[in-house]
mmCIF file of C-alpha atoms in Angstrom:
data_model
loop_
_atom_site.group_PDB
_atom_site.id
_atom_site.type_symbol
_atom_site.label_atom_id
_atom_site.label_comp_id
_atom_site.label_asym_id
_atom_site.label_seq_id
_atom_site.Cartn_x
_atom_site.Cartn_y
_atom_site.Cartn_z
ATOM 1 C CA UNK U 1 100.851 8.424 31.389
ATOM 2 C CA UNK U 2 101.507 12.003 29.502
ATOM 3 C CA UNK U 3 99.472 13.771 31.918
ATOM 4 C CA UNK U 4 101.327 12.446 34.518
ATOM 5 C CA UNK U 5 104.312 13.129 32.943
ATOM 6 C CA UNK U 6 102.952 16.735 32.983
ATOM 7 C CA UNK U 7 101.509 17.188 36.333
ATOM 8 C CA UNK U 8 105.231 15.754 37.772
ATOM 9 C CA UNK U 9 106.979 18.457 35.140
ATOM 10 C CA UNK U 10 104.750 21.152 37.016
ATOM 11 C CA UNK U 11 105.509 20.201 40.240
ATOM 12 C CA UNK U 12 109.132 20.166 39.741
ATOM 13 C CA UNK U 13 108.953 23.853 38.419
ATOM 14 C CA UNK U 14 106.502 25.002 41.599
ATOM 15 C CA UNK U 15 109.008 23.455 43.679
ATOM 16 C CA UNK U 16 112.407 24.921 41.643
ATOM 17 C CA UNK U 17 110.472 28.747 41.557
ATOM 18 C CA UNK U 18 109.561 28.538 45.479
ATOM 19 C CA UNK U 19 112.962 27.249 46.413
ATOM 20 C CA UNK U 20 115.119 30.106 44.313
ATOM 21 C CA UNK U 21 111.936 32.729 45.395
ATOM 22 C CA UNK U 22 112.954 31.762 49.238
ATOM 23 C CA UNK U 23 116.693 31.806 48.405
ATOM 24 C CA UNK U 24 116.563 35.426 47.239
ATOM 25 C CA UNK U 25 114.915 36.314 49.884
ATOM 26 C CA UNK U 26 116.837 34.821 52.393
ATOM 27 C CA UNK U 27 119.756 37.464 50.875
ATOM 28 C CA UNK U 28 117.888 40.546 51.240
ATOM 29 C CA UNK U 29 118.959 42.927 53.695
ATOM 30 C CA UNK U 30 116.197 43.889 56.253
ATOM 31 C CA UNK U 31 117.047 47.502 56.167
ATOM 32 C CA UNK U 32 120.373 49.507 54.839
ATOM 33 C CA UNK U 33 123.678 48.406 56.361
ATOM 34 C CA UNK U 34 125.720 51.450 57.147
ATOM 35 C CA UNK U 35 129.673 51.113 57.029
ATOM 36 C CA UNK U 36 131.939 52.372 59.283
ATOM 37 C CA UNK U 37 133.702 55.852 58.955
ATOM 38 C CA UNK U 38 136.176 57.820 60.552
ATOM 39 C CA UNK U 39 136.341 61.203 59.368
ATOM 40 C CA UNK U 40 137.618 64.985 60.845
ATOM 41 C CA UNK U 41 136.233 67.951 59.869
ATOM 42 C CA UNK U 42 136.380 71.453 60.315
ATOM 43 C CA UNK U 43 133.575 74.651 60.192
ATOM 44 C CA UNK U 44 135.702 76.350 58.071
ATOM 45 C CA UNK U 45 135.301 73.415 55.499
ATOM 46 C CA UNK U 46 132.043 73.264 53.403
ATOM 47 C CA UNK U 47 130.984 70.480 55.466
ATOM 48 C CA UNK U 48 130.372 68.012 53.302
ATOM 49 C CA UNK U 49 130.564 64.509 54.745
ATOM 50 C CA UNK U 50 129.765 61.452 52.613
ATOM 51 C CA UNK U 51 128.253 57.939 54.281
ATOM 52 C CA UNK U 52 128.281 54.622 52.590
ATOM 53 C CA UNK U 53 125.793 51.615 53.023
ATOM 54 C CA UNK U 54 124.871 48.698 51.517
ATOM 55 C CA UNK U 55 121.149 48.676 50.130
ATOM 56 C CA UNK U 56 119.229 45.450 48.117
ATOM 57 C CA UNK U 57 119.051 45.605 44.365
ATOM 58 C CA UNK U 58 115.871 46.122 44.416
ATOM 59 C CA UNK U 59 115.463 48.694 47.049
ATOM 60 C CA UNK U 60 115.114 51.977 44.732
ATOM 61 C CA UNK U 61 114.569 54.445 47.981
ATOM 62 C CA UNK U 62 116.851 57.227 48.711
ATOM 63 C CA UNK U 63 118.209 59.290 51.658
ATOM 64 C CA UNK U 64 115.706 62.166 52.404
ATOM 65 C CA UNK U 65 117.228 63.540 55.269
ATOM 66 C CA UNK U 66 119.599 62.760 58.646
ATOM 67 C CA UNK U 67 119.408 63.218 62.372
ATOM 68 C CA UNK U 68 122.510 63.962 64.041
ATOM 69 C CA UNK U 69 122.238 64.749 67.975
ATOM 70 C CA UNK U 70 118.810 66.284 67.049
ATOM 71 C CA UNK U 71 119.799 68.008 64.295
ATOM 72 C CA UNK U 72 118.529 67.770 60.597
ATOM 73 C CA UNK U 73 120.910 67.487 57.629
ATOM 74 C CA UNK U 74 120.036 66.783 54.194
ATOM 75 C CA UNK U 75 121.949 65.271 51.273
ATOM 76 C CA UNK U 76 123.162 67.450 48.378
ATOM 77 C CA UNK U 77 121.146 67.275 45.429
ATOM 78 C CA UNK U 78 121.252 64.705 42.904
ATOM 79 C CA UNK U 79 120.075 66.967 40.078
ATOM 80 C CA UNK U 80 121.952 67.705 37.037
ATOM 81 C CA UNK U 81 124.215 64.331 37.809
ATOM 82 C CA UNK U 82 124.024 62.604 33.765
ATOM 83 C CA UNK U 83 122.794 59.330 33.744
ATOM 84 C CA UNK U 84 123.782 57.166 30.976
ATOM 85 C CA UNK U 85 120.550 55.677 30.786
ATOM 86 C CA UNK U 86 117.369 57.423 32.756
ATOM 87 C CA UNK U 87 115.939 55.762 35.785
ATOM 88 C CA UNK U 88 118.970 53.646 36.463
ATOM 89 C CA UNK U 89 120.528 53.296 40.160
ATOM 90 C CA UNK U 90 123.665 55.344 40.873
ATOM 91 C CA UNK U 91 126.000 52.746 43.035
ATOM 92 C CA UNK U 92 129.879 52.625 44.284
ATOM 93 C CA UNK U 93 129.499 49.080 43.520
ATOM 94 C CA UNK U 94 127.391 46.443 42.504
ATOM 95 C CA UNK U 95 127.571 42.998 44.043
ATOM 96 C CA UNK U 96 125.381 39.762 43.918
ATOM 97 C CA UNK U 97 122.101 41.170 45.761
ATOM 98 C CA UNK U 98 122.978 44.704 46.924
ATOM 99 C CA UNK U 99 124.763 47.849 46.105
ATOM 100 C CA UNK U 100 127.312 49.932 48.224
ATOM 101 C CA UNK U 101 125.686 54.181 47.793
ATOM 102 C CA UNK U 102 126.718 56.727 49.096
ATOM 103 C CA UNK U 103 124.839 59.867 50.536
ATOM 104 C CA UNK U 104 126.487 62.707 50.894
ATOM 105 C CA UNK U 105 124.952 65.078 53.932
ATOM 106 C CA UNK U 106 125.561 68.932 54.512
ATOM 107 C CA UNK U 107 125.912 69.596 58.288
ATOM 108 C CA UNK U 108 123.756 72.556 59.912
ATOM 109 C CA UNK U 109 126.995 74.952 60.006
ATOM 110 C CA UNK U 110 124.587 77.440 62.316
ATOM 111 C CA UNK U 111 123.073 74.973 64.053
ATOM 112 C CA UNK U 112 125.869 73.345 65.268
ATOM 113 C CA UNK U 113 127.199 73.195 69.523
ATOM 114 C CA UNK U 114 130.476 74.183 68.590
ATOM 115 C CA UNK U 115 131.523 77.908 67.355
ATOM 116 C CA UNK U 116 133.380 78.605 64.288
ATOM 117 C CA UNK U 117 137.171 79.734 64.828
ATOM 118 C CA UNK U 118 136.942 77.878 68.818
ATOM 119 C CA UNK U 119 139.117 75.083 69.820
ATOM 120 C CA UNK U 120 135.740 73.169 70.698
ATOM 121 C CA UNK U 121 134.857 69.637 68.842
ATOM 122 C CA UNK U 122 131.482 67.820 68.429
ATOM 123 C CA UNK U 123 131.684 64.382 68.291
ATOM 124 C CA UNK U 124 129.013 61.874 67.349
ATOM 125 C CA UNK U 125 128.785 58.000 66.052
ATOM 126 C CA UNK U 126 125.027 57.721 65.807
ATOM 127 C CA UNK U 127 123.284 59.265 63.254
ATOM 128 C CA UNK U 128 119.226 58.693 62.163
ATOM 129 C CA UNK U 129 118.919 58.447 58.381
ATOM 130 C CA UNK U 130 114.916 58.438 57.116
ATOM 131 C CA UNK U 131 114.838 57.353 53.316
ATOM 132 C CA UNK U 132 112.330 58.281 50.705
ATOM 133 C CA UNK U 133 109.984 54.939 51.340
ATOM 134 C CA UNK U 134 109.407 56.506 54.882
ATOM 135 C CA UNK U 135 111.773 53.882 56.177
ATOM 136 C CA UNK U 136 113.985 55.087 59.209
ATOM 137 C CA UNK U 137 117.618 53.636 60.369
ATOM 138 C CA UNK U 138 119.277 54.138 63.636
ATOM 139 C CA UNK U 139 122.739 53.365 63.430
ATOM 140 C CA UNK U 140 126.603 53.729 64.099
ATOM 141 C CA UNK U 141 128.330 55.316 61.513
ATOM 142 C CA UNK U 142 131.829 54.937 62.951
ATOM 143 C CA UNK U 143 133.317 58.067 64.649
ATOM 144 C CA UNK U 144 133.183 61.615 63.532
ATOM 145 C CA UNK U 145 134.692 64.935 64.978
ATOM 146 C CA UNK U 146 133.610 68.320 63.902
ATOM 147 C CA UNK U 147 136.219 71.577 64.949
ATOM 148 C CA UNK U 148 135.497 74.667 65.592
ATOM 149 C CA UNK U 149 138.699 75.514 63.666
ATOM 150 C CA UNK U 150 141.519 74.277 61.484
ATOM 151 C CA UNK U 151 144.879 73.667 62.779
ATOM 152 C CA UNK U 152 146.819 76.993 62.237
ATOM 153 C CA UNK U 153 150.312 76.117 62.378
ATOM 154 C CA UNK U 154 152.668 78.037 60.474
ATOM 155 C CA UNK U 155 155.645 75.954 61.615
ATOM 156 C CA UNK U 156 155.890 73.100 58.343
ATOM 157 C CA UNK U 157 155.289 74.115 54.815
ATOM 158 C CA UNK U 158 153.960 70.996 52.820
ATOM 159 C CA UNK U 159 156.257 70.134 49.643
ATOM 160 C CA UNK U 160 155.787 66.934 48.095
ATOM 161 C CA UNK U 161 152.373 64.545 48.759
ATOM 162 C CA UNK U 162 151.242 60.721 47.203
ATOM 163 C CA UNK U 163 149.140 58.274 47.625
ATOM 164 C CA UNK U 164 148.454 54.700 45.873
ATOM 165 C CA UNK U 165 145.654 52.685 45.154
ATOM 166 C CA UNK U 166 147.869 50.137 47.377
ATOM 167 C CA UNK U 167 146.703 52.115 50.253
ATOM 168 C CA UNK U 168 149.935 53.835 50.788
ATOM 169 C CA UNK U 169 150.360 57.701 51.163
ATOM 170 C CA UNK U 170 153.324 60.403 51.643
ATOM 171 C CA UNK U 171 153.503 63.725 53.145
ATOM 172 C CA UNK U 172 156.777 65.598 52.861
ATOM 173 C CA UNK U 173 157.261 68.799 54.621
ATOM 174 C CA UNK U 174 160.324 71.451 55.549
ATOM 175 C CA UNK U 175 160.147 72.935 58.792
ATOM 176 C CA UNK U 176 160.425 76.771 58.376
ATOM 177 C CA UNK U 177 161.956 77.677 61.554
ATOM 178 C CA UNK U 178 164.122 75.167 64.796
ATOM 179 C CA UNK U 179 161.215 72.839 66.224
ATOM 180 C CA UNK U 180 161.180 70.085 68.511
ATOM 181 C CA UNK U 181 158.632 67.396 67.498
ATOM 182 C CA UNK U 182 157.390 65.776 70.918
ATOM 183 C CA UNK U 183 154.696 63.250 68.705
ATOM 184 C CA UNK U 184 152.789 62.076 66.300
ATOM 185 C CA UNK U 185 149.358 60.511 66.395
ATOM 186 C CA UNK U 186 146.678 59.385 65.180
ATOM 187 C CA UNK U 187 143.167 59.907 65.503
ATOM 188 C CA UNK U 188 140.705 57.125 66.667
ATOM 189 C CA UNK U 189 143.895 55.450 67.607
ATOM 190 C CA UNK U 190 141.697 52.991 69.956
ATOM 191 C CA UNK U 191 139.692 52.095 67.036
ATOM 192 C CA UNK U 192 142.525 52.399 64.214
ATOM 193 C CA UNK U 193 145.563 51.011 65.852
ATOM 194 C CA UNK U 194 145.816 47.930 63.635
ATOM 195 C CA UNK U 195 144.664 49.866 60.577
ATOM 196 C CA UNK U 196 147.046 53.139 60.270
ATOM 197 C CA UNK U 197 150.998 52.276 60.110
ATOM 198 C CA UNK U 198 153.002 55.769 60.277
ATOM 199 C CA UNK U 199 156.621 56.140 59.856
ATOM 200 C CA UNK U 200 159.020 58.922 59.961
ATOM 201 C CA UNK U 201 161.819 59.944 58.134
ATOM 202 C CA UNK U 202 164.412 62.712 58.649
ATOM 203 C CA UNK U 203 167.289 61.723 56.596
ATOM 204 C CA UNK U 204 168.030 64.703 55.449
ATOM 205 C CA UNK U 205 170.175 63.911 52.784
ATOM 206 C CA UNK U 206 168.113 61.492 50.786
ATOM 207 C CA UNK U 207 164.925 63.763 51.502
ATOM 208 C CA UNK U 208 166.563 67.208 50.497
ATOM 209 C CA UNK U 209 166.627 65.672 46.832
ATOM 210 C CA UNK U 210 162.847 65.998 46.872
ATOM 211 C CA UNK U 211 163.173 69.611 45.942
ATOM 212 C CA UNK U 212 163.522 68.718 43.058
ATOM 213 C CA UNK U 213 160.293 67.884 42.584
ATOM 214 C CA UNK U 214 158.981 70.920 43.686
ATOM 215 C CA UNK U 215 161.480 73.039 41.234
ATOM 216 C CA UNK U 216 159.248 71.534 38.325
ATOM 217 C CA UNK U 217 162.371 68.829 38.150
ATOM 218 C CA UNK U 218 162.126 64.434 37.826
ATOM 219 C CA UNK U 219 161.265 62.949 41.238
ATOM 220 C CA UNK U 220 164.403 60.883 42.769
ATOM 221 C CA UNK U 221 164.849 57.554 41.405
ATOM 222 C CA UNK U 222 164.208 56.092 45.370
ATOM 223 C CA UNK U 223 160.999 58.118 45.266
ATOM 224 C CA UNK U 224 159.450 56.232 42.522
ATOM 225 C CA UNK U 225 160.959 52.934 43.912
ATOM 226 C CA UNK U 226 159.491 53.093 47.112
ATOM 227 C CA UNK U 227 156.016 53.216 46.099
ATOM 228 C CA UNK U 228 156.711 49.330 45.897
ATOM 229 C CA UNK U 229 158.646 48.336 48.489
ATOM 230 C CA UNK U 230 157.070 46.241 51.267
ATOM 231 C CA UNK U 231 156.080 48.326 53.951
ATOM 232 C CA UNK U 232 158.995 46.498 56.262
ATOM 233 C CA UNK U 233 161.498 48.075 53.631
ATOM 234 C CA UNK U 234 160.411 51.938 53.218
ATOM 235 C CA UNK U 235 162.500 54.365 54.769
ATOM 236 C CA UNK U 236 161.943 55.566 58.512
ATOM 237 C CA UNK U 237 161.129 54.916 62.027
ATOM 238 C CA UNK U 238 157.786 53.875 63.542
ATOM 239 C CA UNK U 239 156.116 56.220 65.059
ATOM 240 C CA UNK U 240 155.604 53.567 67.869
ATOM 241 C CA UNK U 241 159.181 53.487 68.282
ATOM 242 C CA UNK U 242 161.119 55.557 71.057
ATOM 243 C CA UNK U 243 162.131 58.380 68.918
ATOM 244 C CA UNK U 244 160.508 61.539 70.836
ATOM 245 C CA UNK U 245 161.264 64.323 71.046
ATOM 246 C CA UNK U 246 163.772 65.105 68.034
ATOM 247 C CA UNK U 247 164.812 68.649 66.911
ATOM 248 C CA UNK U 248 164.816 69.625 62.925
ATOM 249 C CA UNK U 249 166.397 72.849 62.041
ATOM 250 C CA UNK U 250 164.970 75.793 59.704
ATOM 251 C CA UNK U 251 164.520 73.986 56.193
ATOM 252 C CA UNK U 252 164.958 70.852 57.301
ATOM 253 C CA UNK U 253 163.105 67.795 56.137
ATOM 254 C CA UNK U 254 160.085 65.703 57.514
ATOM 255 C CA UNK U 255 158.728 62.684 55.826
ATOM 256 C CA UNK U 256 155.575 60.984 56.738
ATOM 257 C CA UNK U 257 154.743 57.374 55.052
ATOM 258 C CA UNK U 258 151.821 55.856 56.096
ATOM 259 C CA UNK U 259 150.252 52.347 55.244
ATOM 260 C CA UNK U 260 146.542 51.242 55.641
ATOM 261 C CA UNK U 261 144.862 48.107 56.243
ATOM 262 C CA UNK U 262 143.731 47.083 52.824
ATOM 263 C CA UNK U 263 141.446 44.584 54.129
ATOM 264 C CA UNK U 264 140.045 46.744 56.363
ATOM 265 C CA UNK U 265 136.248 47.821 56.363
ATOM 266 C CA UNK U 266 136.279 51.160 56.703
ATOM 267 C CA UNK U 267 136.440 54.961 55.701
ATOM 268 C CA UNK U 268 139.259 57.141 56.118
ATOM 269 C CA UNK U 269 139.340 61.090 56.130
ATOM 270 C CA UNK U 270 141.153 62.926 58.602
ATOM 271 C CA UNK U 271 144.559 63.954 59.780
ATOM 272 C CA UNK U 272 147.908 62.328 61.253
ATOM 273 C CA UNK U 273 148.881 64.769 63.959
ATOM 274 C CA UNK U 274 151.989 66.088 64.377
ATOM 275 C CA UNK U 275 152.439 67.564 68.089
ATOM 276 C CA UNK U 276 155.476 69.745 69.234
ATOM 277 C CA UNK U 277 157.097 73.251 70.364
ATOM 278 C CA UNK U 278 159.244 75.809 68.492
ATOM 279 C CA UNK U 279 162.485 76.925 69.689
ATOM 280 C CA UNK U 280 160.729 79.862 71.803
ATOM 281 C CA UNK U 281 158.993 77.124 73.390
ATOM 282 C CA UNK U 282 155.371 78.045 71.646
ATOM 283 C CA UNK U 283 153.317 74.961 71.186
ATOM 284 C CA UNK U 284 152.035 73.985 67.797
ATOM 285 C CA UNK U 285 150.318 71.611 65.824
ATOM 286 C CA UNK U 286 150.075 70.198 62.371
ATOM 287 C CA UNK U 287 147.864 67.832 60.756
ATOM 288 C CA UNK U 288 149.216 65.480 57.396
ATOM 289 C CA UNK U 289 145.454 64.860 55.717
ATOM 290 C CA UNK U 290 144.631 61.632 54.596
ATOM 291 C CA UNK U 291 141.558 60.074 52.422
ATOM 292 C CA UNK U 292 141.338 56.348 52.111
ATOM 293 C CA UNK U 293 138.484 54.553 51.061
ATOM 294 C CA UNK U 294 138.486 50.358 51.041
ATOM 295 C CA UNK U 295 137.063 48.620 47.756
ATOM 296 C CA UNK U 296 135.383 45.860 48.733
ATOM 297 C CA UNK U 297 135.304 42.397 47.452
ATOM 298 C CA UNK U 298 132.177 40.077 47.656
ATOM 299 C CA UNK U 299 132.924 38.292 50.299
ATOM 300 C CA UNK U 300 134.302 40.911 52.062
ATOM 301 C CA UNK U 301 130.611 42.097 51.995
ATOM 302 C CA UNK U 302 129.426 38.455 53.173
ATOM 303 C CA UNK U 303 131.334 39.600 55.998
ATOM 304 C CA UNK U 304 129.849 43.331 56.444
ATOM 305 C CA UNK U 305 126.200 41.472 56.610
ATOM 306 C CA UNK U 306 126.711 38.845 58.740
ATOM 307 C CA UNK U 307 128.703 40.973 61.442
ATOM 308 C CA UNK U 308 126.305 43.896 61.255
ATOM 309 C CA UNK U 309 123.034 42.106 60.269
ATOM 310 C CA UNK U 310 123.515 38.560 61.449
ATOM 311 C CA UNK U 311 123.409 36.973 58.162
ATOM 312 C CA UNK U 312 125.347 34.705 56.205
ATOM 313 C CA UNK U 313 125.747 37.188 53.696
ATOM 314 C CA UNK U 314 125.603 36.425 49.744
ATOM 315 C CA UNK U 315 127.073 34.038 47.612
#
C-alpha cells in the first residue's frame, strides 16, 4: 500500500513539473519583439538613436550590430556602465517572463544617402538587428526620419519649457520680429493622430507673466496649476481648430501644450512643427522638441505579444 502511495506521489510531481515546464514555455517569446518608435533626427546631431524590445528572461544575447537600408550600425558600448552585481542583465523593466532593453545604435553619418547641411531626409521603418547568439530579426521599428539639416529659424526664441511624467509638455516662445503663423503639425500625423493633442495659446497677457521665470523670478501661480488640470481645461485652442493664419508681433508670446496618449505603445522623439512667413514674406520654420517614452504595465505587454507575436501574452 506505501509503495503505492509512493509511485501515485511521483506521478503527481512528473505530471505538476511537465505541466508548469510546458506553461513556461508556452510564454516565451520566439524571437525579440521590437516596439514601435517615432523619432526625427538630424546629421548635425550625434546620431544616437535608441530601440526598445522585449526579450525572455532567460535570453542573455545582445545586439551585435543593425542593418538599415543596407547599411551597418552598431550599438554604443556597454563598457564602463557599473553593475551593482557582475553578470546581471541591464533592463528598462522587468515583467513576468521578459524584459523591455534597449539598444542604442550609432548611424553611419558618412555612409548615409542624404548630405549634411541639405534639405534632403532618409526615411526608413525596417531595420535588421543580428544579436550575439547569431540570431537575426527583421522587423518594423515604427517610423524614423533622418535630415540633412536642422531647422534654422531665427524667427522664435524659446523661453520657458516642461514636461510631466503625466505625459504632458510645454514650450513657450517670443517671436523676435511680426510673423504670421500659417500651421502647426505634427509629424507621423497618419500614424499619431490619436496620440499627440497640441494646443495653442497667445494670450498675451497671462503668458507675458512667464518672464518671470526666465528673470530667475517664481513661476505664475496658473503655471504651476495647470500642470493638473484636465487636458479639456488648459489654456488654448486646438490646433485642429480653424485658427490659421494668426499674426504675433515682435516679443509677443506663443505657447505650445501638448498631451500624449498615456496608454499608448510607443516612442516619442521628434518635433511639433510650427510653419509660417515673416512680415517680408520669407518663409520659416520652427520645430518645439519633444521626448516621450510610455511605461508599460503587464498587461499592457500581454497586449504588445499577442498583437505583434500572436500570443496570449503573460500572466
Amino acid at each position: 500500500m506505501k509503495e503505492k502511495i509512493f509511485w501515485v506521489g511521483i506521478v503527481i510531481i512528473v505530471i505538476s513539473w511537465v505541466g508548469n515546464y510546458l506553461y513556461f514555455q508556452s510564454k516565451q517569446l520566439e524571437r525579440p519583439i521590437f516596439l514601435d518608435h517615432y523619432y526625427e533626427t538630424y546629421l548635425q546631431d550625434d546620431n544616437y538613436l535608441t530601440f526598445y524590445y522585449l526579450t525572455n528572461k532567460q535570453d542573455p544575447s545582445q545586439v551585435s550590430y543593425a542593418l538599415i537600408d543596407g547599411l551597418e550600425a552598431y550599438p554604443l558600448s556597454n563598457e564602463g556602465v557599473w553593475h551593482w552585481q557582475p553578470n546581471t542583465p541591464t533592463f528598462e523593466q522587468e515583467f513576468s517572463h521578459q524584459y523591455l532593453k534597449s539598444v542604442r545604435l550609432q548611424l553611419p553619418k558618412y555612409d548615409l544617402p542624404i548630405e549634411e547641411g541639405s534639405d534632403d531626409v532618409w526615411t526608413f521603418e525596417e531595420v535588421t538587428f543580428t544579436f550575439s547568439n547569431g540570431e537575426m530579426v527583421t522587423t518594423d521599428i515604427g517610423n524614423v526620419n533622418v535630415y540633412g539639416r536642422l531647422p534654422n529659424s531665427d524667427v522664435f526664441e524659446n523661453r520657458v519649457s516642461s514636461s510631466s511624467n503625466q505625459h504632458r509638455s510645454d514650450d513657450s516662445m517670443v517671436a523676435v520680429k511680426p510673423v504670421i503663423v500659417e500651421a502647426i503639425t505634427i509629424p507621423f500625423s497618419e500614424e499619431l493622430s490619436q496620440d499627440v493633442l497640441v494646443k495653442v495659446n497667445t494670450d498675451q497677457e497671462k503668458l507675458k507673466e512667464l518672464e518671470a521665470i526666465n528673470q530667475g523670478g517664481n513661476p505664475p501661480d496658473w503655471f504651476e496649476e495647470e500642470r493638473d488640470l484636465d487636458w479639456e481645461k488648459v489654456s488654448g485652442v486646438s490646433i485642429d481648430e480653424d485658427i490659421f493664419p494668426f499674426e504675433l508681433k515682435k516679443d509677443d508670446w506663443l505657447t505650445l501644450s501638448m498631451k500624449f496618449n498615456p496608454n499608448r505603445k510607443s516612442y516619442f522623439e521628434f518635433g511639433v512643427e510650427i510653419n509660417g512667413k515673416t512680415a517680408e514674406g520669407e518663409p520659416f520654420m520652427q520645430k518645439a522638441f519633444i521626448i516621450d517614452h510610455p511605461y508599460f504595465t503587464q498587461q499592457a505587454v500581454n497586449e504588445i505579444i499577442a498583437e505583434k507575436a500572436g500570443g496570449a501574452g503573460n500572466e
